[in-house]
Coordinates of C-alpha atoms and ligand atoms in Angstrom, one line a residue:
M1 CA -61.7 -26.4 17.1
S2 CA -63.9 -23.8 15.4
A3 CA -65.8 -25.2 12.4
P4 CA -64.3 -24.3 9.0
R5 CA -66.3 -21.4 7.5
P6 CA -67.7 -22.0 4.0
I7 CA -66.0 -19.5 1.7
V8 CA -68.3 -18.1 -1.0
E9 CA -66.4 -16.8 -4.0
S10 CA -67.0 -13.2 -4.8
P11 CA -68.6 -12.4 -8.1
T12 CA -66.6 -9.1 -8.3
H13 CA -63.0 -10.2 -7.6
E14 CA -60.7 -13.0 -6.4
V15 CA -59.3 -12.7 -2.9
T16 CA -55.6 -13.1 -3.2
N17 CA -52.4 -12.1 -1.4
Q18 CA -54.0 -12.1 2.1
P19 CA -51.7 -14.0 4.5
P20 CA -53.4 -16.9 6.4
P21 CA -53.8 -16.6 10.1
L22 CA -50.7 -17.5 12.2
T23 CA -51.7 -20.8 13.8
G24 CA -50.1 -24.2 14.2
F25 CA -46.7 -23.2 15.6
N26 CA -45.0 -24.0 18.8
A27 CA -43.8 -20.8 20.6
F28 CA -41.2 -22.7 22.5
S29 CA -39.7 -25.4 20.3
G30 CA -39.9 -23.0 17.3
D31 CA -37.8 -20.4 19.1
P32 CA -34.1 -21.3 19.1
A33 CA -33.1 -18.2 21.0
L34 CA -35.5 -19.0 23.9
R35 CA -34.3 -22.6 24.0
E36 CA -30.7 -21.4 24.2
A37 CA -31.6 -19.1 27.0
V38 CA -33.3 -21.9 28.9
T39 CA -30.1 -23.9 28.7
A40 CA -27.8 -21.0 29.5
F41 CA -29.8 -20.2 32.7
G42 CA -30.1 -23.7 34.0
A43 CA -33.8 -24.3 33.3
S44 CA -33.7 -27.0 30.6
W45 CA -36.0 -29.2 32.7
V46 CA -38.8 -26.8 32.0
A47 CA -38.9 -27.9 28.3
P48 CA -41.9 -30.3 28.5
R49 CA -44.1 -27.7 30.2
A50 CA -42.8 -25.0 27.8
E51 CA -43.6 -27.2 24.8
T52 CA -47.1 -27.6 26.1
L53 CA -47.6 -23.9 26.6
G54 CA -45.8 -23.2 23.3
T55 CA -48.4 -25.4 21.5
A56 CA -51.2 -23.4 23.2
A57 CA -49.8 -20.2 21.8
G58 CA -50.2 -21.5 18.3
D59 CA -53.5 -23.2 18.9
E60 CA -56.5 -21.9 16.9
R61 CA -59.0 -22.6 19.7
V62 CA -56.9 -20.9 22.3
Q63 CA -56.6 -17.9 20.0
S64 CA -60.3 -17.7 19.7
L65 CA -60.7 -17.8 23.5
V66 CA -58.4 -14.8 23.6
R67 CA -60.5 -12.9 21.1
D68 CA -63.7 -13.8 23.1
A69 CA -62.3 -12.8 26.4
N70 CA -61.2 -9.4 25.1
R71 CA -64.4 -8.7 23.2
H72 CA -66.9 -9.8 25.8
L73 CA -65.7 -7.7 28.7
P74 CA -66.1 -8.3 32.4
E75 CA -69.2 -6.8 34.0
L76 CA -69.8 -5.5 37.5
R77 CA -72.6 -7.1 39.4
S78 CA -72.8 -4.7 42.4
H79 CA -76.1 -5.9 43.8
D80 CA -78.3 -9.0 43.7
A81 CA -81.9 -8.9 42.5
R82 CA -83.1 -8.0 46.1
G83 CA -80.7 -5.1 46.4
N84 CA -78.0 -6.7 48.5
R85 CA -74.5 -5.8 47.7
I86 CA -72.6 -8.7 46.2
D87 CA -69.7 -6.9 44.5
D88 CA -69.1 -9.6 41.9
V89 CA -67.6 -9.4 38.5
A90 CA -69.0 -11.7 35.8
F91 CA -66.5 -12.8 33.1
H92 CA -67.0 -14.5 29.8
P93 CA -66.4 -18.3 30.0
A94 CA -63.4 -17.8 27.7
Y95 CA -61.6 -15.7 30.5
H96 CA -62.1 -18.5 33.0
E97 CA -60.8 -21.1 30.5
L98 CA -57.7 -18.9 30.0
M99 CA -57.2 -18.5 33.7
A100 CA -57.5 -22.3 34.1
L101 CA -54.9 -22.8 31.4
A102 CA -52.4 -20.3 32.9
F103 CA -52.8 -21.3 36.5
G104 CA -53.0 -25.0 35.6
S105 CA -49.6 -24.6 33.8
G106 CA -47.8 -23.0 36.7
V107 CA -47.3 -19.6 35.1
H108 CA -48.0 -18.1 38.5
S109 CA -46.2 -20.7 40.7
L110 CA -43.4 -22.8 39.3
A111 CA -40.7 -20.6 40.9
W112 CA -42.0 -21.6 44.3
T113 CA -42.8 -25.3 43.6
A114 CA -39.9 -26.4 41.5
N115 CA -37.8 -29.3 42.9
E116 CA -34.9 -28.3 40.7
P117 CA -32.7 -25.2 40.7
G118 CA -33.7 -22.5 38.2
G119 CA -37.3 -22.1 39.3
H120 CA -37.6 -18.4 38.6
A121 CA -35.9 -18.8 35.2
A122 CA -38.2 -21.7 34.4
R123 CA -41.3 -19.8 35.5
G124 CA -39.9 -16.8 33.5
V125 CA -40.0 -18.9 30.4
L126 CA -43.7 -19.8 31.1
S127 CA -44.5 -16.1 31.7
Y128 CA -42.7 -15.2 28.4
L129 CA -44.8 -17.8 26.6
W130 CA -48.0 -16.9 28.4
N131 CA -47.6 -13.3 27.3
Q132 CA -47.5 -14.6 23.7
I133 CA -51.0 -15.9 24.4
E134 CA -53.0 -13.4 26.5
N135 CA -52.0 -10.4 28.6
G136 CA -55.1 -9.8 30.7
V137 CA -54.6 -13.1 32.6
G138 CA -51.0 -12.2 32.9
C139 CA -52.0 -9.7 35.6
P140 CA -53.4 -12.0 38.2
A141 CA -50.8 -14.6 37.3
G142 CA -48.0 -12.1 37.8
M143 CA -49.4 -10.8 41.1
T144 CA -49.9 -14.3 42.4
Y145 CA -46.3 -15.2 41.5
S146 CA -45.0 -12.2 43.4
A147 CA -46.9 -12.8 46.7
P148 CA -45.0 -15.5 48.6
P149 CA -42.2 -13.3 49.9
I150 CA -44.6 -10.8 51.4
L151 CA -46.7 -13.5 53.0
A152 CA -43.5 -14.8 54.6
L153 CA -43.7 -11.7 56.9
D154 CA -46.4 -13.5 58.8
G155 CA -46.0 -17.2 59.6
P156 CA -49.6 -18.1 60.3
L157 CA -50.9 -16.3 57.2
E158 CA -48.2 -17.9 55.1
D159 CA -49.2 -21.3 56.4
I160 CA -52.8 -20.7 55.4
W161 CA -52.2 -19.0 52.0
R162 CA -49.0 -20.1 50.4
G163 CA -50.0 -23.7 49.4
K164 CA -53.2 -22.4 47.9
L165 CA -51.5 -19.6 45.9
T166 CA -48.9 -22.0 44.5
A167 CA -51.3 -24.8 43.6
E168 CA -51.5 -25.5 39.9
A169 CA -55.3 -25.0 39.6
Y170 CA -57.9 -22.3 39.2
E171 CA -61.0 -22.2 41.4
P172 CA -62.9 -19.0 40.6
D173 CA -65.6 -19.2 43.4
L174 CA -65.2 -16.9 46.3
K175 CA -65.1 -19.1 49.5
P176 CA -63.2 -19.1 52.8
I177 CA -59.6 -20.0 52.0
Q178 CA -59.8 -23.2 54.1
E179 CA -62.4 -24.5 51.7
K180 CA -60.4 -23.8 48.5
S181 CA -57.8 -25.9 46.9
S182 CA -56.2 -23.0 45.0
A183 CA -56.4 -19.2 45.2
T184 CA -55.3 -16.0 43.5
I185 CA -54.1 -12.8 44.9
G186 CA -54.1 -9.1 43.8
M187 CA -52.3 -6.0 45.0
T188 CA -54.2 -2.8 45.5
L189 CA -52.1 0.2 46.6
T190 CA -53.0 3.1 44.2
E191 CA -55.3 5.8 45.5
K192 CA -56.9 8.8 43.7
Q193 CA -54.3 11.3 45.0
G194 CA -51.3 9.2 44.1
G195 CA -50.0 5.9 42.8
S196 CA -46.2 6.6 42.7
D197 CA -46.2 8.5 45.9
L198 CA -47.7 5.8 48.2
R199 CA -46.8 7.7 51.3
A200 CA -49.7 10.0 50.4
N201 CA -52.2 7.1 50.9
Q202 CA -55.3 8.2 52.9
T203 CA -56.9 4.9 53.7
R204 CA -56.8 4.4 57.5
A205 CA -56.4 1.2 59.5
E206 CA -57.8 1.0 63.0
P207 CA -56.9 -2.0 65.2
A208 CA -59.8 -4.5 65.6
R209 CA -58.3 -6.1 68.7
E210 CA -61.6 -7.8 69.6
I211 CA -61.0 -10.0 66.6
G212 CA -57.2 -10.5 66.8
D213 CA -53.9 -8.8 67.5
S214 CA -52.9 -8.3 63.9
V215 CA -56.4 -7.5 62.6
Y216 CA -57.5 -4.0 61.6
R217 CA -60.5 -2.3 60.0
L218 CA -59.9 -0.2 56.9
T219 CA -61.8 3.0 55.9
G220 CA -60.9 4.5 52.6
H221 CA -60.6 3.6 48.9
K222 CA -58.3 2.4 46.1
W223 CA -58.4 3.9 42.7
F224 CA -57.0 0.9 40.9
C225 CA -57.7 -2.6 41.9
S226 CA -57.1 -5.1 39.1
A227 CA -58.5 -8.7 39.2
P228 CA -61.0 -7.7 41.9
M229 CA -62.3 -11.3 42.0
S230 CA -59.0 -12.4 43.5
D231 CA -59.3 -14.3 46.8
A232 CA -57.2 -11.7 48.6
F233 CA -55.3 -8.5 48.1
V234 CA -52.1 -7.1 49.5
T235 CA -53.0 -3.5 50.4
L236 CA -51.6 -0.5 52.1
A237 CA -53.1 1.8 54.7
Q238 CA -52.1 4.4 57.3
T239 CA -51.6 3.4 61.0
E240 CA -50.3 5.6 63.8
A241 CA -46.8 4.5 62.7
G242 CA -47.3 5.3 59.0
P243 CA -48.1 3.2 55.8
T244 CA -48.5 -0.4 56.7
C245 CA -49.1 -3.5 54.6
F246 CA -52.1 -5.8 55.1
L247 CA -53.7 -8.9 53.6
L248 CA -57.3 -8.4 52.7
P249 CA -59.3 -11.6 52.1
R250 CA -62.5 -11.2 50.1
V251 CA -64.2 -13.9 52.2
L252 CA -63.8 -13.9 56.0
P253 CA -63.0 -17.1 57.9
D254 CA -66.7 -17.5 59.0
G255 CA -67.7 -17.6 55.3
T256 CA -69.2 -14.1 55.2
R257 CA -68.1 -11.6 52.5
N258 CA -65.6 -9.0 53.8
P259 CA -67.1 -5.5 53.1
F260 CA -65.4 -4.6 49.8
Q261 CA -67.4 -2.3 47.6
I262 CA -66.5 -2.4 43.9
Q263 CA -67.7 1.1 42.7
R264 CA -67.1 0.6 39.0
L265 CA -64.9 -1.1 36.5
K266 CA -62.5 1.0 34.5
D267 CA -63.1 1.3 30.8
K268 CA -59.5 0.7 29.7
C269 CA -57.4 1.3 26.6
G270 CA -56.1 -2.3 26.7
N271 CA -55.8 -5.3 29.0
R272 CA -59.5 -5.6 28.6
S273 CA -60.2 -9.2 29.5
N274 CA -58.9 -8.4 33.0
A275 CA -61.2 -6.3 35.2
S276 CA -59.7 -3.3 36.9
S277 CA -61.9 -1.7 39.5
E278 CA -62.3 1.2 41.9
V279 CA -63.0 0.0 45.4
E280 CA -64.1 1.4 48.8
F281 CA -63.4 -0.1 52.2
P282 CA -66.2 0.6 54.6
G283 CA -64.7 -1.2 57.7
T284 CA -63.0 -3.9 55.6
L285 CA -61.1 -6.4 57.8
V286 CA -57.5 -6.9 57.1
W287 CA -54.5 -8.8 58.6
R288 CA -51.2 -7.0 59.1
L289 CA -48.2 -8.1 57.1
G290 CA -45.0 -7.0 58.8
E291 CA -44.5 -4.1 61.2
E292 CA -46.7 -1.0 61.4
G293 CA -45.0 1.8 59.4
R294 CA -42.9 -0.5 57.3
G295 CA -45.6 -1.0 54.6
I296 CA -43.8 0.6 51.7
A297 CA -40.7 -1.5 52.2
A298 CA -42.9 -4.6 52.6
A299 CA -44.9 -3.8 49.4
L300 CA -41.6 -3.3 47.5
S301 CA -40.7 -6.9 48.3
M302 CA -43.7 -7.9 46.1
T303 CA -43.3 -5.1 43.6
H304 CA -39.7 -6.2 42.8
L305 CA -41.0 -9.5 41.5
T306 CA -43.9 -8.0 39.6
R307 CA -41.5 -5.5 38.0
A308 CA -39.2 -8.3 36.9
D309 CA -42.2 -10.2 35.5
F310 CA -43.3 -7.1 33.5
A311 CA -39.9 -7.0 31.8
I312 CA -40.4 -10.6 30.8
A313 CA -44.0 -10.0 29.9
S314 CA -43.2 -7.1 27.6
A315 CA -40.5 -9.3 26.0
G316 CA -43.2 -11.9 25.3
L317 CA -45.5 -9.3 23.9
M318 CA -42.7 -8.2 21.5
R319 CA -42.0 -11.7 20.5
Q320 CA -45.6 -12.4 19.6
A321 CA -45.8 -9.1 17.6
L322 CA -42.6 -10.0 15.8
M323 CA -43.9 -13.4 14.8
L324 CA -47.1 -11.9 13.5
A325 CA -45.1 -9.3 11.5
L326 CA -42.7 -11.9 10.1
H327 CA -45.5 -14.3 9.2
H328 CA -47.3 -11.5 7.3
C329 CA -44.3 -10.3 5.5
R330 CA -43.3 -13.8 4.4
H331 CA -46.8 -14.3 2.8
R332 CA -47.6 -10.8 1.5
R333 CA -46.2 -9.9 -1.9
V334 CA -45.6 -6.3 -3.1
F335 CA -44.0 -5.2 -6.3
Q336 CA -43.3 -8.9 -7.4
K337 CA -41.6 -9.9 -4.2
S338 CA -42.5 -11.1 -0.8
L339 CA -42.4 -8.2 1.6
V340 CA -39.7 -9.9 3.7
D341 CA -37.4 -9.9 0.6
Q342 CA -37.8 -6.2 0.0
P343 CA -34.4 -4.9 1.1
L344 CA -35.8 -2.1 3.3
M345 CA -38.4 -4.3 5.0
G346 CA -35.7 -6.9 5.6
Q347 CA -33.7 -4.3 7.5
V348 CA -36.7 -3.2 9.6
L349 CA -37.7 -6.8 10.5
A350 CA -34.2 -7.8 11.3
D351 CA -33.8 -4.8 13.5
L352 CA -37.0 -5.7 15.3
A353 CA -35.8 -9.3 15.7
L354 CA -32.6 -8.0 17.4
E355 CA -34.6 -6.0 19.8
S356 CA -37.0 -8.8 20.6
E357 CA -34.1 -11.3 21.3
A358 CA -32.2 -8.8 23.4
A359 CA -35.4 -8.2 25.5
M360 CA -35.8 -11.9 26.1
W361 CA -32.2 -12.4 27.2
L362 CA -32.3 -9.5 29.5
G363 CA -35.6 -10.6 31.1
L364 CA -34.5 -14.2 31.6
R365 CA -31.0 -13.2 32.9
L366 CA -32.8 -11.2 35.5
A367 CA -34.9 -14.3 36.4
H368 CA -31.7 -16.3 36.6
A369 CA -30.2 -13.7 39.0
I370 CA -33.3 -14.0 41.2
D371 CA -32.7 -17.8 41.3
R372 CA -29.1 -17.3 42.5
M373 CA -29.6 -14.3 44.8
Q374 CA -30.0 -16.3 48.0
D375 CA -26.5 -17.9 47.6
D376 CA -24.6 -15.3 45.7
E377 CA -24.2 -11.7 47.0
A378 CA -23.2 -10.3 43.6
E379 CA -26.4 -11.8 42.1
H380 CA -28.4 -10.3 45.0
H381 CA -27.0 -6.8 44.1
L382 CA -27.5 -7.4 40.4
V383 CA -31.2 -8.1 41.0
R384 CA -31.5 -4.9 42.9
V385 CA -30.3 -2.8 40.1
M386 CA -31.4 -4.9 37.1
T387 CA -35.0 -5.2 38.1
P388 CA -35.9 -1.5 37.7
M389 CA -33.5 -1.2 34.8
A390 CA -35.0 -4.1 32.8
K391 CA -38.6 -2.9 33.7
F392 CA -37.7 0.6 32.4
W393 CA -36.1 -0.4 29.2
V394 CA -38.0 -3.5 28.0
C395 CA -41.4 -1.9 28.8
K396 CA -40.4 1.3 27.1
R397 CA -39.1 -0.4 24.0
A398 CA -42.4 -2.4 23.6
V399 CA -44.3 0.7 22.6
P400 CA -42.4 1.8 19.5
F401 CA -41.8 -1.9 18.8
L402 CA -45.6 -2.6 18.6
A403 CA -46.2 0.4 16.5
E404 CA -43.5 -0.7 14.0
T405 CA -44.6 -4.4 13.9
L406 CA -48.2 -3.2 13.4
E407 CA -47.1 -1.0 10.5
C408 CA -45.3 -3.9 8.9
I409 CA -48.7 -5.6 8.6
G410 CA -50.2 -2.4 7.1
G411 CA -53.9 -1.7 7.4
N412 CA -54.9 -5.2 8.5
G413 CA -52.8 -4.7 11.6
F414 CA -55.0 -1.8 12.7
V415 CA -58.2 -3.7 12.4
E416 CA -59.6 -5.5 15.5
E417 CA -59.9 -8.9 13.8
H418 CA -56.1 -9.0 13.8
A419 CA -54.3 -9.8 17.1
M420 CA -52.0 -6.9 16.5
A421 CA -54.6 -4.2 17.4
R422 CA -55.0 -5.8 20.9
L423 CA -51.2 -6.1 21.3
Y424 CA -50.8 -2.4 20.3
R425 CA -53.2 -1.3 23.0
E426 CA -51.5 -3.5 25.5
A427 CA -48.0 -2.2 24.8
P428 CA -47.8 0.9 27.1
L429 CA -49.4 -0.8 30.2
N430 CA -46.4 -2.6 31.6
G431 CA -44.5 0.7 31.5
I432 CA -47.1 2.3 33.8
W433 CA -48.2 -0.1 36.5
E434 CA -46.0 -1.1 39.5
G435 CA -43.8 1.9 38.9
A436 CA -44.0 4.1 35.8
G437 CA -40.9 4.8 33.7
N438 CA -39.5 7.7 35.7
V439 CA -40.2 6.0 39.0
V440 CA -38.3 2.9 38.1
A441 CA -35.5 4.8 36.4
L442 CA -35.1 6.8 39.7
D443 CA -35.1 3.5 41.5
V444 CA -32.1 2.5 39.5
L445 CA -30.3 5.7 40.8
R446 CA -31.4 4.9 44.4
A447 CA -30.0 1.4 44.1
L448 CA -26.7 2.8 42.7
S449 CA -26.3 5.4 45.4
R450 CA -27.4 3.3 48.4
I451 CA -25.6 0.1 47.4
P452 CA -22.3 0.8 45.6
E453 CA -21.9 -3.0 45.1
A454 CA -25.0 -3.0 42.8
G455 CA -23.2 -0.8 40.2
N456 CA -20.1 -3.0 40.5
A457 CA -22.2 -6.2 40.1
L458 CA -23.7 -4.8 36.9
M459 CA -20.4 -3.7 35.5
D460 CA -18.9 -7.1 36.3
E461 CA -21.8 -8.8 34.5
I462 CA -21.2 -6.5 31.4
R463 CA -17.5 -7.0 31.4
L464 CA -17.9 -10.8 30.9
A465 CA -18.1 -9.9 27.2
Q466 CA -15.2 -7.5 27.2
G467 CA -12.7 -8.0 24.3
Q468 CA -15.2 -9.4 21.9
Y469 CA -16.2 -6.2 20.1
A470 CA -14.3 -2.9 20.0
I471 CA -17.7 -1.1 19.9
L472 CA -18.8 -2.9 23.0
D473 CA -15.5 -2.2 24.8
Q474 CA -16.0 1.5 24.0
A475 CA -19.6 1.4 25.3
I476 CA -18.3 -0.2 28.6
A477 CA -15.8 2.5 29.0
D478 CA -18.4 5.2 28.3
L479 CA -20.8 3.6 30.8
E480 CA -18.1 3.6 33.5
T481 CA -17.6 7.3 32.9
R482 CA -21.4 8.0 33.0
L483 CA -21.8 5.9 36.2
A484 CA -19.1 8.0 37.9
R485 CA -20.5 11.2 36.6
D486 CA -24.3 10.8 36.5
A487 CA -25.2 8.2 39.2
Q488 CA -26.7 10.9 41.4
S489 CA -28.2 13.0 38.6
E490 CA -32.0 12.8 38.2
V491 CA -31.9 14.8 35.0
H492 CA -29.5 12.4 33.3
C493 CA -31.3 9.3 34.8
R494 CA -33.0 8.1 31.7
Q495 CA -29.9 8.5 29.6
L496 CA -27.9 6.5 32.1
V497 CA -30.5 3.7 32.5
E498 CA -30.9 3.4 28.7
A499 CA -27.1 3.1 28.3
M500 CA -26.9 0.5 31.1
A501 CA -29.7 -1.6 29.6
Q502 CA -28.4 -1.6 26.1
T503 CA -24.9 -2.4 27.2
V504 CA -26.1 -5.3 29.3
Q505 CA -28.1 -6.6 26.3
A506 CA -25.1 -6.3 24.0
S507 CA -23.0 -8.2 26.5
L508 CA -25.6 -11.0 26.9
L509 CA -25.9 -11.4 23.1
A510 CA -22.1 -11.3 22.7
R511 CA -21.8 -14.2 25.2
F512 CA -24.8 -16.3 24.3
A513 CA -26.2 -15.5 20.8
P514 CA -24.8 -16.4 17.3
A515 CA -22.4 -13.9 15.8
A516 CA -25.0 -12.7 13.2
I517 CA -27.2 -11.4 16.1
S518 CA -24.5 -9.9 18.4
D519 CA -22.6 -8.3 15.5
A520 CA -25.7 -6.6 14.3
F521 CA -26.9 -5.6 17.7
C522 CA -23.7 -4.0 18.8
A523 CA -23.5 -2.0 15.6
A524 CA -27.2 -1.1 15.6
R525 CA -27.5 -0.1 19.3
L526 CA -24.0 1.0 20.4
G527 CA -22.5 2.4 17.2
A528 CA -22.1 6.1 16.4
D529 CA -24.6 6.0 13.5
R530 CA -27.3 4.1 15.4
G531 CA -30.7 5.4 14.3
T532 CA -33.9 6.1 16.3
A533 CA -36.6 4.3 14.3
F534 CA -36.3 0.6 13.8
G535 CA -34.3 -0.1 10.6
A536 CA -32.7 3.4 10.6
G537 CA -29.3 2.3 11.9
P538 CA -26.3 0.9 10.0
A539 CA -27.3 -1.6 7.3
I540 CA -27.5 -5.1 8.6
S541 CA -25.5 -7.3 6.3
Q542 CA -27.2 -10.6 6.9
P543 CA -30.8 -9.9 7.6
H544 CA -31.9 -13.3 6.4
R545 CA -29.9 -15.2 8.9
I546 CA -31.5 -13.1 11.7
L547 CA -35.0 -13.6 10.2
E548 CA -34.6 -17.3 9.8
R549 CA -33.8 -17.6 13.5
A550 CA -36.7 -15.4 14.5
A551 CA -39.5 -16.6 12.2
P552 CA -42.3 -18.8 13.6
V553 CA -42.0 -22.5 12.6
L554 CA -45.3 -23.8 11.3
S555 CA -46.2 -27.5 11.8
D556 CA -47.0 -29.2 8.5
Ligands
LIG601 C1 -54.8 -1.0 33.7 C2 -54.2 -0.6 35.0 C3 -54.4 -1.4 36.1 C4 -53.9 -1.1 37.3 N1 -54.0 -2.0 38.4 C5 -53.5 -1.6 39.6 C6 -53.7 -2.5 40.7 O1 -54.3 -3.6 40.6 N2 -53.3 -2.1 41.9 C7 -52.6 -0.9 42.1 O2 -52.2 -0.6 43.2 N3 -52.5 -0.1 41.1 C8 -52.9 -0.4 39.8 N4 -52.7 0.5 38.8 C9 -52.2 1.8 39.0 C10 -50.7 2.0 38.6 O3 -49.9 1.2 39.5 C11 -50.5 3.5 38.7 O4 -51.2 4.1 37.7 C12 -49.0 3.8 38.6 O5 -48.3 3.3 39.7 C13 -48.8 5.3 38.5 O6 -49.5 6.0 39.5 P1 -50.5 7.2 39.1 O7 -51.4 6.7 38.0 O8 -51.0 7.7 40.3 O9 -49.5 8.3 38.4 P2 -48.6 9.4 39.2 O10 -48.1 8.8 40.4 O11 -49.3 10.6 39.3 O12 -47.4 9.5 38.1 C14 -47.6 10.2 36.9 C15 -46.3 10.2 36.1 O13 -45.3 10.9 36.9 C16 -44.1 10.2 37.0 N5 -43.4 10.5 38.3 C17 -43.8 10.1 39.5 N6 -42.9 10.5 40.4 C18 -42.0 11.2 39.7 C19 -40.7 11.8 40.1 N7 -40.3 11.9 41.4 N8 -40.0 12.4 39.2 C20 -40.3 12.3 37.9 N9 -41.5 11.7 37.4 C21 -42.3 11.2 38.4 C22 -44.5 8.8 36.8 O14 -43.4 8.0 36.3 C23 -45.6 8.9 35.8 O15 -45.1 8.9 34.5 C24 -53.2 0.1 37.5 C25 -53.0 1.0 36.4 C26 -53.5 0.6 35.2 C27 -53.3 1.6 34.1

């Protein structure tokens, strides 16, 4: 706990009407919508873990670690004192403590280690909560979560790495994997000439048969390599057969460092606690994952999971921003009333609360589908189309959402001492990496055109709420028309994906949320007079019921 600061009274004025910091809440037990989703998606058993992580979100000390890790930025240590390359990154101790908290809580692994059904939904809950704590650590946690399926392409590599990657621990030192009890993994695909168009990768892989049949040497570079102190990376390079996936360990089995030159760290807009680097491969040794020439498809097996995780992460980011805005508006008084009781602010906040809850249900429904996809073909198809759809929509909504929640707080929200400034800078990122907006929207079209069952699975999911609201029934009919008309049309793609996502969200809320939420969401998002800005749609008749459900619950 940080020591209480002595407050010296000002001789010029009294400090009043400044809301206290938002601490002392539980982000899980104080969130009824989240608890309902956990039950609906068969992951109730995660409650004790979620309670613990939920307490961390409201803990003053954890919040101060987050501030430190984002203010004292990672530094590149390219060489040692004698001029040898070491390619290390030094982090503030607060970053390591946060990594230990996230990885020790299973944010990266529970999906793969759970003994009960619903592992992806349960881990999705942890990711949702973690992203209400700190987003920089969310990057290595999300990449490590997504790695097991791609490692399964190579049995011996899977045997070595999987147990370490799913261990609930954090061990930052770079050592041969055999000597570690836990490990983290990154993914570095993007090169200078193209991140979306990975076929344009220049990095070349030459077989190193003297070392092993599946071992290659890389020559080339990567323009973005986040979490460069990870124990290994999934990467992509050209072989004779085309782009191929590889596992790149930072330390070789004999204990020597694999040549991996960190050129510099990016000076980023947000996600600052996490290092993102530019790297070069001067003969770097890598182990092939899958067949030569099948690298893009292999990489996508990992990217699908990171994309799903980013939808959940952006929902978490929105939830944290909403709590901060609600907390502020409950305490701040203007014109003789609390801000929250000013009718127009009540509309804005209630509309934000609807968006936040809809994002959470969509993200966790996707995680639930991932849980069921092995045994249920319809869920498998649903995952294929819902992953890029949810990534597109939730990440896109996070940006105006953060601007509006920041504005609710007024000037204080724009000052670095407030958490909101960090969240605001964070908001666009999940929309960019692992497939920017257009790329994932086009992936929805690809899914619809290549797998007709994917569109059917999505419509079947939506129709589960048919008959509850006339406005939703009309939206379903409109979506059917659009799907028949626009499912091949790139220029209508965003319009289609947006309509799909909002109709799924309305259907989920109609089925699972209280009527006050689903009534208002259907009117605000599907009605003819829906607005563009938050709070600009039809008047919400019971904003207080929505806000009571959404507000953070402070412990006494
Ligand atoms: C903080 C940060 C960390 C990152 N970390 C990593 C990492 O660890 N590993 C890694 O591999 N990458 C990483 N990236 C890179 C990221 O994945 C890429 O930036 C992203 O995939 C987009 O690629 P690009 O920047 O080359 O943009 P481009 O590919 O040039 O795309 C630019 C724009 O064009 C759009 N576009 C692309 N194709 C089409 C099309 N056919 N039709 C219409 N529009 C299109 C895209 O949607 C995008 O909006 C990171 C990026 C950031 C910002």
